[in-house]
CSV table of C-alpha atoms and ligand atoms in Angstrom, one decimal:
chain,number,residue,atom,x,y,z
A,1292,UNK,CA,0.0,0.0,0.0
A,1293,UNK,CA,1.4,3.4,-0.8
A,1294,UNK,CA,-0.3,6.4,0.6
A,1295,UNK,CA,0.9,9.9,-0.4
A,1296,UNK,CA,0.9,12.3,3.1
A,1297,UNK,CA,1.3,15.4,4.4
A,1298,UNK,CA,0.3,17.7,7.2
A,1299,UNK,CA,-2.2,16.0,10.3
A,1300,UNK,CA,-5.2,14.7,8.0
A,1301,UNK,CA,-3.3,11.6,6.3
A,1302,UNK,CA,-1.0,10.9,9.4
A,1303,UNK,CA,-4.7,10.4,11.4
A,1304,UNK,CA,-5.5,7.7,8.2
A,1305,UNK,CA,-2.2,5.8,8.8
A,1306,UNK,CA,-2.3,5.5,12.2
A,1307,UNK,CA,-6.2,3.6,11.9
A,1308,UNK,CA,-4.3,1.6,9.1
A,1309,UNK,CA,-1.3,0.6,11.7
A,1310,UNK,CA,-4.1,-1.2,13.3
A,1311,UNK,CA,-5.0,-3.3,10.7
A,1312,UNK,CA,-1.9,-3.5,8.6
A,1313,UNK,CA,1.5,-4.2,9.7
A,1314,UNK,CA,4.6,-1.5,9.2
A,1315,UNK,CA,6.4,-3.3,6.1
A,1316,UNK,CA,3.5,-3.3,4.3
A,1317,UNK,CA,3.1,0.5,3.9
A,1318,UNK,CA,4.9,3.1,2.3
A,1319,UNK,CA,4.7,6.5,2.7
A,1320,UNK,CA,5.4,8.9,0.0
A,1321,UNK,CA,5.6,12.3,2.1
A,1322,UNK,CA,5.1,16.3,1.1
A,1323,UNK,CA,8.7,18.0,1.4
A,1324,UNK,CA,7.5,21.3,0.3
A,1325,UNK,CA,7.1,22.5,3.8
A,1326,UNK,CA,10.5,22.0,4.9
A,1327,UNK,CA,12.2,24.9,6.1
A,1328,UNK,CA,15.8,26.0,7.6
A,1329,UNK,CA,15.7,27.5,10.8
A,1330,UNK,CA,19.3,28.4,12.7
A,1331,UNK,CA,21.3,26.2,10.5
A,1332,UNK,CA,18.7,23.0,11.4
A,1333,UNK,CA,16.6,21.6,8.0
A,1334,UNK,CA,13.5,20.9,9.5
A,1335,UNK,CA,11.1,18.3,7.3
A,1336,UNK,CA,8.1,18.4,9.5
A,1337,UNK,CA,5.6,16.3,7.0
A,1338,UNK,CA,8.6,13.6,7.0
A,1339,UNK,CA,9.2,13.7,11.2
A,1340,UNK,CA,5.2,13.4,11.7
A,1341,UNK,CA,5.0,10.2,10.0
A,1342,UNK,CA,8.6,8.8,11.4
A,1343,UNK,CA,7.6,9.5,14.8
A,1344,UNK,CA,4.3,8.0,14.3
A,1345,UNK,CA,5.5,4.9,13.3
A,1346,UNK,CA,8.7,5.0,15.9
A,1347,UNK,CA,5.7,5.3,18.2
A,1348,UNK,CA,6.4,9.0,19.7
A,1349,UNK,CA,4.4,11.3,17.9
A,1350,UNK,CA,2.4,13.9,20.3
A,1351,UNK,CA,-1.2,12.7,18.9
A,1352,UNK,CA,-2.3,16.3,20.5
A,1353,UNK,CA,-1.0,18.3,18.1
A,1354,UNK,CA,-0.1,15.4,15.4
A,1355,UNK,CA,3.3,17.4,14.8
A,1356,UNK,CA,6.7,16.8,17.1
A,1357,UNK,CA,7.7,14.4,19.8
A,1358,UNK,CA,5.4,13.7,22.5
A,1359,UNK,CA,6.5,14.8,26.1
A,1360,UNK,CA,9.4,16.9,24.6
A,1361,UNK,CA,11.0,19.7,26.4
A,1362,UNK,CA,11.9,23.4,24.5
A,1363,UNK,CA,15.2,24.2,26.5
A,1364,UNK,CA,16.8,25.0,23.6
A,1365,UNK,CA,14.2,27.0,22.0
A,1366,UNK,CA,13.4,28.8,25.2
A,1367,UNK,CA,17.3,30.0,25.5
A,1368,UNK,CA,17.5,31.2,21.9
A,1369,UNK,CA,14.4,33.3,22.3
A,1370,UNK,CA,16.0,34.7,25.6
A,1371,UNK,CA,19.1,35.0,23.2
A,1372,UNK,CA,17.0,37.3,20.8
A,1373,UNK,CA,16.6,34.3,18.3
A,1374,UNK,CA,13.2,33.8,17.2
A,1375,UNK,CA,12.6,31.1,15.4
A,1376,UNK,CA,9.5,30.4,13.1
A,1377,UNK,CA,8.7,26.6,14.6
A,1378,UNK,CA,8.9,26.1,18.1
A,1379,UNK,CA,11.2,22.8,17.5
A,1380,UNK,CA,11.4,20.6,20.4
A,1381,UNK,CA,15.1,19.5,21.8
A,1382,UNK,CA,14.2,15.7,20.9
A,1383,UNK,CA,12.7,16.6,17.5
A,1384,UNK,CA,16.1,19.2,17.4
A,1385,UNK,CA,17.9,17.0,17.5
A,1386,UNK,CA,16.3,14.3,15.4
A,1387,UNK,CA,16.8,17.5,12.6
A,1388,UNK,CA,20.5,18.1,13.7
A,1389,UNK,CA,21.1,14.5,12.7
A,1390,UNK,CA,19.8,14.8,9.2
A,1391,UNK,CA,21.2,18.3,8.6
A,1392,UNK,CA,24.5,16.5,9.2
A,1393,UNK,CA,23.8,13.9,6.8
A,1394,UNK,CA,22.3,15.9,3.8
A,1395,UNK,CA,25.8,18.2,4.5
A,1396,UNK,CA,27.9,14.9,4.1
A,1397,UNK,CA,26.4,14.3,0.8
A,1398,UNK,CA,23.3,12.4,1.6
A,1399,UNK,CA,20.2,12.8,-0.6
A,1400,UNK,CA,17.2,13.6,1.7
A,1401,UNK,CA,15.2,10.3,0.8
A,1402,UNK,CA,18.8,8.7,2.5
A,1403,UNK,CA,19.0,10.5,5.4
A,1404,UNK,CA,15.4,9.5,5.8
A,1405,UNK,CA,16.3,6.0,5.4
A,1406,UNK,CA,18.5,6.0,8.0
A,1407,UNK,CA,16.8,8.4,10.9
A,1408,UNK,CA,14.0,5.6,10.1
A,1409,UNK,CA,16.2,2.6,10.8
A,1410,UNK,CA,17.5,4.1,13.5
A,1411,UNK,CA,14.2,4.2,15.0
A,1412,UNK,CA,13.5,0.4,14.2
A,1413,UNK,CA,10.7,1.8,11.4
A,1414,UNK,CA,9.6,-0.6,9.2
A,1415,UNK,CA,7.3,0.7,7.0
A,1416,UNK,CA,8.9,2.8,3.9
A,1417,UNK,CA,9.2,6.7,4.1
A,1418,UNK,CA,10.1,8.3,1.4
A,1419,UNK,CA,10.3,12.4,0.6
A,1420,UNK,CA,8.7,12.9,-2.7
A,1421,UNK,CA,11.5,14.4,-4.1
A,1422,UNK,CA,15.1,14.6,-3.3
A,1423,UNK,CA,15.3,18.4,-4.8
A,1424,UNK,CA,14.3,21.4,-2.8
A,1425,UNK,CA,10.8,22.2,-3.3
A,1426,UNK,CA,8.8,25.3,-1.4
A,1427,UNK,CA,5.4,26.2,-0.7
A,1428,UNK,CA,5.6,30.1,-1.0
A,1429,UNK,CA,2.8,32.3,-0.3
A,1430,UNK,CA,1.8,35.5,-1.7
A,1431,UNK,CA,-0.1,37.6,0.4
A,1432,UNK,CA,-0.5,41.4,0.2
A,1433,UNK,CA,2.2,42.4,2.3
A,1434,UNK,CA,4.9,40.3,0.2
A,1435,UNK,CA,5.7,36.4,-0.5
A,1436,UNK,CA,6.5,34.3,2.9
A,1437,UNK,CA,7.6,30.7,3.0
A,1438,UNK,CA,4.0,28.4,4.2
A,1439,UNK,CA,5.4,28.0,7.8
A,1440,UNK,CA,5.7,31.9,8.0
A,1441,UNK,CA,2.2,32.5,6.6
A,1442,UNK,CA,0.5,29.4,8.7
A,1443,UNK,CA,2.6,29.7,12.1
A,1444,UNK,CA,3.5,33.2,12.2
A,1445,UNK,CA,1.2,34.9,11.0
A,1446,UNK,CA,-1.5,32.0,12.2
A,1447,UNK,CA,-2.7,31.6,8.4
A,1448,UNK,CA,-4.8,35.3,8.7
A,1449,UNK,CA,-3.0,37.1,5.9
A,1450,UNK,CA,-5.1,37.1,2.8
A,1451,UNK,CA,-3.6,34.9,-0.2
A,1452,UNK,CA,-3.7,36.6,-3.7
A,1453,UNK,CA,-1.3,32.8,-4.8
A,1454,UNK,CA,1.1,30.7,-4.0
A,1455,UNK,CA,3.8,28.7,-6.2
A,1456,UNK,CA,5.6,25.9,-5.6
A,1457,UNK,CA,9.4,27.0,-5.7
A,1458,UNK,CA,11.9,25.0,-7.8
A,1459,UNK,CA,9.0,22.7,-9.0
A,1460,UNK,CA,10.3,23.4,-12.5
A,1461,UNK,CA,13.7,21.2,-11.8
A,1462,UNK,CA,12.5,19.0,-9.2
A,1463,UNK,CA,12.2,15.1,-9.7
A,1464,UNK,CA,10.0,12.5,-8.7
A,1465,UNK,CA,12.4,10.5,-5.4
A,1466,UNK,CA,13.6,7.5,-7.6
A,1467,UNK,CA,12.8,5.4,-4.4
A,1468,UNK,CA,9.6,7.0,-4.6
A,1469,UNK,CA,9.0,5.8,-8.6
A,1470,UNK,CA,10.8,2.4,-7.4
A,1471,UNK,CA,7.6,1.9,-4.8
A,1472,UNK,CA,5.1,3.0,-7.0
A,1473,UNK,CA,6.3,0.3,-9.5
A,1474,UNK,CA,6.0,-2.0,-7.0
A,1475,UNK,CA,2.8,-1.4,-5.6
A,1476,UNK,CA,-0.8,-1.5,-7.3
A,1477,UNK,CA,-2.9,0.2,-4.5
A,1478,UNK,CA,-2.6,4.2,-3.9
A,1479,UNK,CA,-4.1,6.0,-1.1
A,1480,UNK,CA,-4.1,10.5,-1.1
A,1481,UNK,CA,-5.1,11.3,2.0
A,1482,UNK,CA,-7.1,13.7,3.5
A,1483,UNK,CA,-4.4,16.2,3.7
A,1484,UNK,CA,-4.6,20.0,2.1
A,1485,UNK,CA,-4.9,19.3,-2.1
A,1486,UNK,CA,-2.9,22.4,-2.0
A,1487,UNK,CA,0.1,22.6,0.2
A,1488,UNK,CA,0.1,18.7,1.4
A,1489,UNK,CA,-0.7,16.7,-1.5
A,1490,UNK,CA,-0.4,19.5,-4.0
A,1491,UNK,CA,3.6,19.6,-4.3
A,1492,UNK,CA,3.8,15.7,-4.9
A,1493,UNK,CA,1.1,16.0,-7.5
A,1494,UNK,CA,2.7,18.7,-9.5
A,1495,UNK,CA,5.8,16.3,-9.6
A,1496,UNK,CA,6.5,15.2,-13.3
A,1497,UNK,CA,5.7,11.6,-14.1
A,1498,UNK,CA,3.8,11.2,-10.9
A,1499,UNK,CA,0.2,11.7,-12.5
A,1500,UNK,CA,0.9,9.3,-15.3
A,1501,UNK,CA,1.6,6.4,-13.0
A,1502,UNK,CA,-1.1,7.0,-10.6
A,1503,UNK,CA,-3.3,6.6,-13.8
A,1504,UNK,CA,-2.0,3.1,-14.4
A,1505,UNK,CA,-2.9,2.1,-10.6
A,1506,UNK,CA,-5.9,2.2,-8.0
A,1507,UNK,CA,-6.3,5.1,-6.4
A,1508,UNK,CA,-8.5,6.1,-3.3
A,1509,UNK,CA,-8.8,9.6,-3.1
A,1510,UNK,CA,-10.2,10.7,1.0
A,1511,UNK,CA,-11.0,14.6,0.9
A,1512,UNK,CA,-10.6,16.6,3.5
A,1513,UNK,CA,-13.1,18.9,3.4
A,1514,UNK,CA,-16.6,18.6,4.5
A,1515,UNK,CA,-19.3,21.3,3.3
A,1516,UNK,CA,-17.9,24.0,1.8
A,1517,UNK,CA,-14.7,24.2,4.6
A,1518,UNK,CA,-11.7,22.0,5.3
A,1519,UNK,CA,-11.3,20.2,8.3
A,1520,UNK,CA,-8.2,21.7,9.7
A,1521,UNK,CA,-5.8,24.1,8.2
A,1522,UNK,CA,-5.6,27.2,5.2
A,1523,UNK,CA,-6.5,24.5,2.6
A,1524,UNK,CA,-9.9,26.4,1.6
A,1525,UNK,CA,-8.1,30.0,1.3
A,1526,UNK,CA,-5.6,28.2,-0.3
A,1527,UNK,CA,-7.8,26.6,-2.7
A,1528,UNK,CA,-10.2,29.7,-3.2
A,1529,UNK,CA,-6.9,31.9,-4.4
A,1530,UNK,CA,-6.5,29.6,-7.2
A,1531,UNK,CA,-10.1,29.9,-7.9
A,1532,UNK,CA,-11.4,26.5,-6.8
A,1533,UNK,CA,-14.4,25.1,-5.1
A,1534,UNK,CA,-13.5,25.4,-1.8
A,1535,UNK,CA,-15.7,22.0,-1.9
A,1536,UNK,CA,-15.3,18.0,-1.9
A,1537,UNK,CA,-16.4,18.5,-5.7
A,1538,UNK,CA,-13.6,21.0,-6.1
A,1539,UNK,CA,-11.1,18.5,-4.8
A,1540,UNK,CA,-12.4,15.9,-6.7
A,1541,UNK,CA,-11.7,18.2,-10.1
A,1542,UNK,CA,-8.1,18.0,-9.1
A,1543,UNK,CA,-7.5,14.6,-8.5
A,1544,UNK,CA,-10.5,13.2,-11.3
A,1545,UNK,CA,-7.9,12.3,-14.3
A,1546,UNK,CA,-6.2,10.2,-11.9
A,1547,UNK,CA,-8.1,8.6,-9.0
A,1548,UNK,CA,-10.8,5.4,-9.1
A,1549,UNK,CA,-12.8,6.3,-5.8
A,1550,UNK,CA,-13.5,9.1,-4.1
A,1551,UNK,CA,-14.1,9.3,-0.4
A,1552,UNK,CA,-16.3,12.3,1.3
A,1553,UNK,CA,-17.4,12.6,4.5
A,1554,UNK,CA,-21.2,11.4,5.5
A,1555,UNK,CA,-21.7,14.5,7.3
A,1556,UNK,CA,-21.4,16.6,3.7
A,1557,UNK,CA,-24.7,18.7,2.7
A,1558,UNK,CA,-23.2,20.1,-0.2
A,1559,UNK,CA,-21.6,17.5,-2.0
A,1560,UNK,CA,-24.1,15.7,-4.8
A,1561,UNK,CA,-22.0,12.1,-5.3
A,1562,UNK,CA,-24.0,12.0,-8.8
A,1563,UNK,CA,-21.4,15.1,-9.8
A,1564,UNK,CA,-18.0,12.8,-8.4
A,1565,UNK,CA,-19.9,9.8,-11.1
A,1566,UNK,CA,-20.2,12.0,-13.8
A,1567,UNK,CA,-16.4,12.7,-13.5
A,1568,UNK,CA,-16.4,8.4,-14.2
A,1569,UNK,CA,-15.2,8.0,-9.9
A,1570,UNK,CA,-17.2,6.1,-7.7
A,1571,UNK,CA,-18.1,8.0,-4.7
A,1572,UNK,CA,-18.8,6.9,-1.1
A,1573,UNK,CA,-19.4,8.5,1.9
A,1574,UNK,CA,-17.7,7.6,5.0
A,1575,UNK,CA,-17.3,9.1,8.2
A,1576,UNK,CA,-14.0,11.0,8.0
A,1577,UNK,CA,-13.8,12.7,11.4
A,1578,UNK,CA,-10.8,10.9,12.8
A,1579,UNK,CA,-11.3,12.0,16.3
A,1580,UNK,CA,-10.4,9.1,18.0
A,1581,UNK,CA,-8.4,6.2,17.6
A,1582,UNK,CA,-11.4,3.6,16.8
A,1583,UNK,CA,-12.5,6.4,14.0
A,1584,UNK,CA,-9.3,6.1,12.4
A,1585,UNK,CA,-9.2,2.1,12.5
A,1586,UNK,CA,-12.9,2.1,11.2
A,1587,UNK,CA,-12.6,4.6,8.6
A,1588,UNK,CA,-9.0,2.9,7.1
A,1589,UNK,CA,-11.1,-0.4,8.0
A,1590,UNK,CA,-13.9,0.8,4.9
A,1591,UNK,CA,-11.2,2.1,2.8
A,1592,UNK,CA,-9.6,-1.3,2.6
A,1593,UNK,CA,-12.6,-2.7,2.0
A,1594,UNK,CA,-13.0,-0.3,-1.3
A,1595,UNK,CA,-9.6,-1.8,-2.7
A,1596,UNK,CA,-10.9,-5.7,-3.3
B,2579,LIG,N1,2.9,24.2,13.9
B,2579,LIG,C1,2.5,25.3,14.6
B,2579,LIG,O1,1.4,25.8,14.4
B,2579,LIG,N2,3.4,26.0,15.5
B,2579,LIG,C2,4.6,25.5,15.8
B,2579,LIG,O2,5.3,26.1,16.6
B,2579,LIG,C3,5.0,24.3,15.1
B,2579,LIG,C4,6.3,23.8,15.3
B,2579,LIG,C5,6.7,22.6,14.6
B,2579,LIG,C6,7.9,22.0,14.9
B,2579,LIG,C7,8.3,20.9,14.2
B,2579,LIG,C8,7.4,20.3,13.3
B,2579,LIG,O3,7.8,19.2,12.6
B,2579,LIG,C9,6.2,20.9,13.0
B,2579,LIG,C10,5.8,22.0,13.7
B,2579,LIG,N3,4.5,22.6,13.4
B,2579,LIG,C11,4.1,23.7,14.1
B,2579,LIG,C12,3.6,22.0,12.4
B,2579,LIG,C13,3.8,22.6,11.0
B,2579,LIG,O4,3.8,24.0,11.0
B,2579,LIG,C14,2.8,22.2,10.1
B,2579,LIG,O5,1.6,21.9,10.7
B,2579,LIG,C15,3.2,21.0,9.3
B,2579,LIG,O6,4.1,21.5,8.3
B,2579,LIG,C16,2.1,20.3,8.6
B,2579,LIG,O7,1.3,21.1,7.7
């Protein structure tokens, strides 16, 4: 099983599929366009949610950084003048540390990943979707900022005229990533923002092509006409979309075989998902708890026999 994350929504997804599936027999092909450098550390924080969800430390609060970890060293640099964008935890430091040694020695981020996830006894793949450098930028109308800037900073308020994908025009597809894909018939895109989770991997060359020649479930993470967590609908509405399941569906219809909305959606009309030539069914995506996220990966599997 591959399943293509990024951000909290997709992360909830794999943890109900843990329950049902073991490790080795997912692999996770994870959003990279997010990552940031912050005081000489390259923070991936799309790749460290789903390692320390399957290394078993993930704080399931927040579904980002290392559960129970302390902020000595954050604390210090901000009495030191030095603010920094995300409030990295001295664990999750210096799980970061680690690979910003590695990618300086030479290492391509998809093996730096590798190893952080051996080291941590993880047996399920994870793999960055690219091994080039990738960034969500956001235009707002007081100038551009990098997504962490525009969602943490500034708490996602600034109004989005657009936002690009920086250096998508030279990135490549992670050739460990192409290698699983081979492998592997069954795709799942998680509910994760279409715009600045899933988005980047998406706009990848070669990716779409493949995913055509596979079976892919589709879960979208919006119900009604707003998303469940996060800027996706201002994200989506700047580039003139639906904010909608039916707009999500548009960008994902050349590609994907079923598409999941939530049971609780008033606005979506499944007949409009058919028409598109996907199957739709409505399941209840609110993972709120950990039998919710079993149940709901439970129905998904279902959908692939
Ligand atoms: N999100 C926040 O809203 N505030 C933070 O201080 C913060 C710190 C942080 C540190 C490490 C990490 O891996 C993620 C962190 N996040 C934080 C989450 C992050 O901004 C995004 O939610 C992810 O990029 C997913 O979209």
């Amino acid at each position: 099983m591959i399943i293509l994350s990024g951000g909290t929504g997709t992360p909830k997804l794999i943890d109900g599929l843990r329950q049902l599936l073991p490790d080795e027999e997912m692999t996770v092909i994870v959003n990279t366009g997010e990552d940031i450098w912050s005081s000489e550390v390259f923070i991936s924080p799309d790749i460290d949610t789903v390692l320390y969800l399957f290394a078993g430390i993930l704080d399931k609060n927040k579904w980002w950084s290392i559960t129970g970890d302390t902020y000595n060293t954050y604390n210090q640099m901000k009495e030191l003048g030095r603010f920094e964008i995300l409030m990295l935890g001295d664990r999750d430091r210096a799980v970061n540390l680690v690979r910003t040694d590695m990618l300086k020695k030479g290492l391509t981020l998809t093996e730096a990943t590798a190893e952080i996830s051996e080291s941590f006894g993880i047996r399920a793949g994870i793999i960055p979707m690219s091994d080039d450098v990738v960034t969500s930028m956001i235009e707002t109308p007081g100038g551009q900022m990098h997504f962490q800037e525009f969602w943490v900073t500034h708490k996602g308020m600034p109004d989005v005229l657009s936002f690009e994908y920086r250096g998508i025009g030279e990135a490549r597809l992670s050739p460990a990533a192409k290698e699983a894909l081979e492998k592997d018939d069954c795709v799942i895109i998680g509910p994760s923002n279409p715009m600045t989770s899933i988005g980047p991997i998406l706009a990848l060359p070669e990716i779409k092509e493949i995913l055509k020649t596979k079976k892919v479930i589709a879960v979208s993470p919006i119900i009604g006409k707003e998303a469940v967590s996060g800027p996706a609908g201002k994200l989506m509405a700047a580039k003139g979309l639906d904010v909608s399941s039916k707009g999500v569906a548009e960008l994902y219809k050349d590609f994907i075989d079923i598409f999941v909305y939530d049971i609780r959606d008033g606005v979506l009309n499944p007949e409009e998902i058919e028409k598109m030539g996907i199957k739709a069914v409505a399941l209840d995506t609110m993972m709120t708890d950990e039998e919710k996220r079993m149940n709901l990966a439970k129905e998904i599997l279902m959908l692939f026999r």
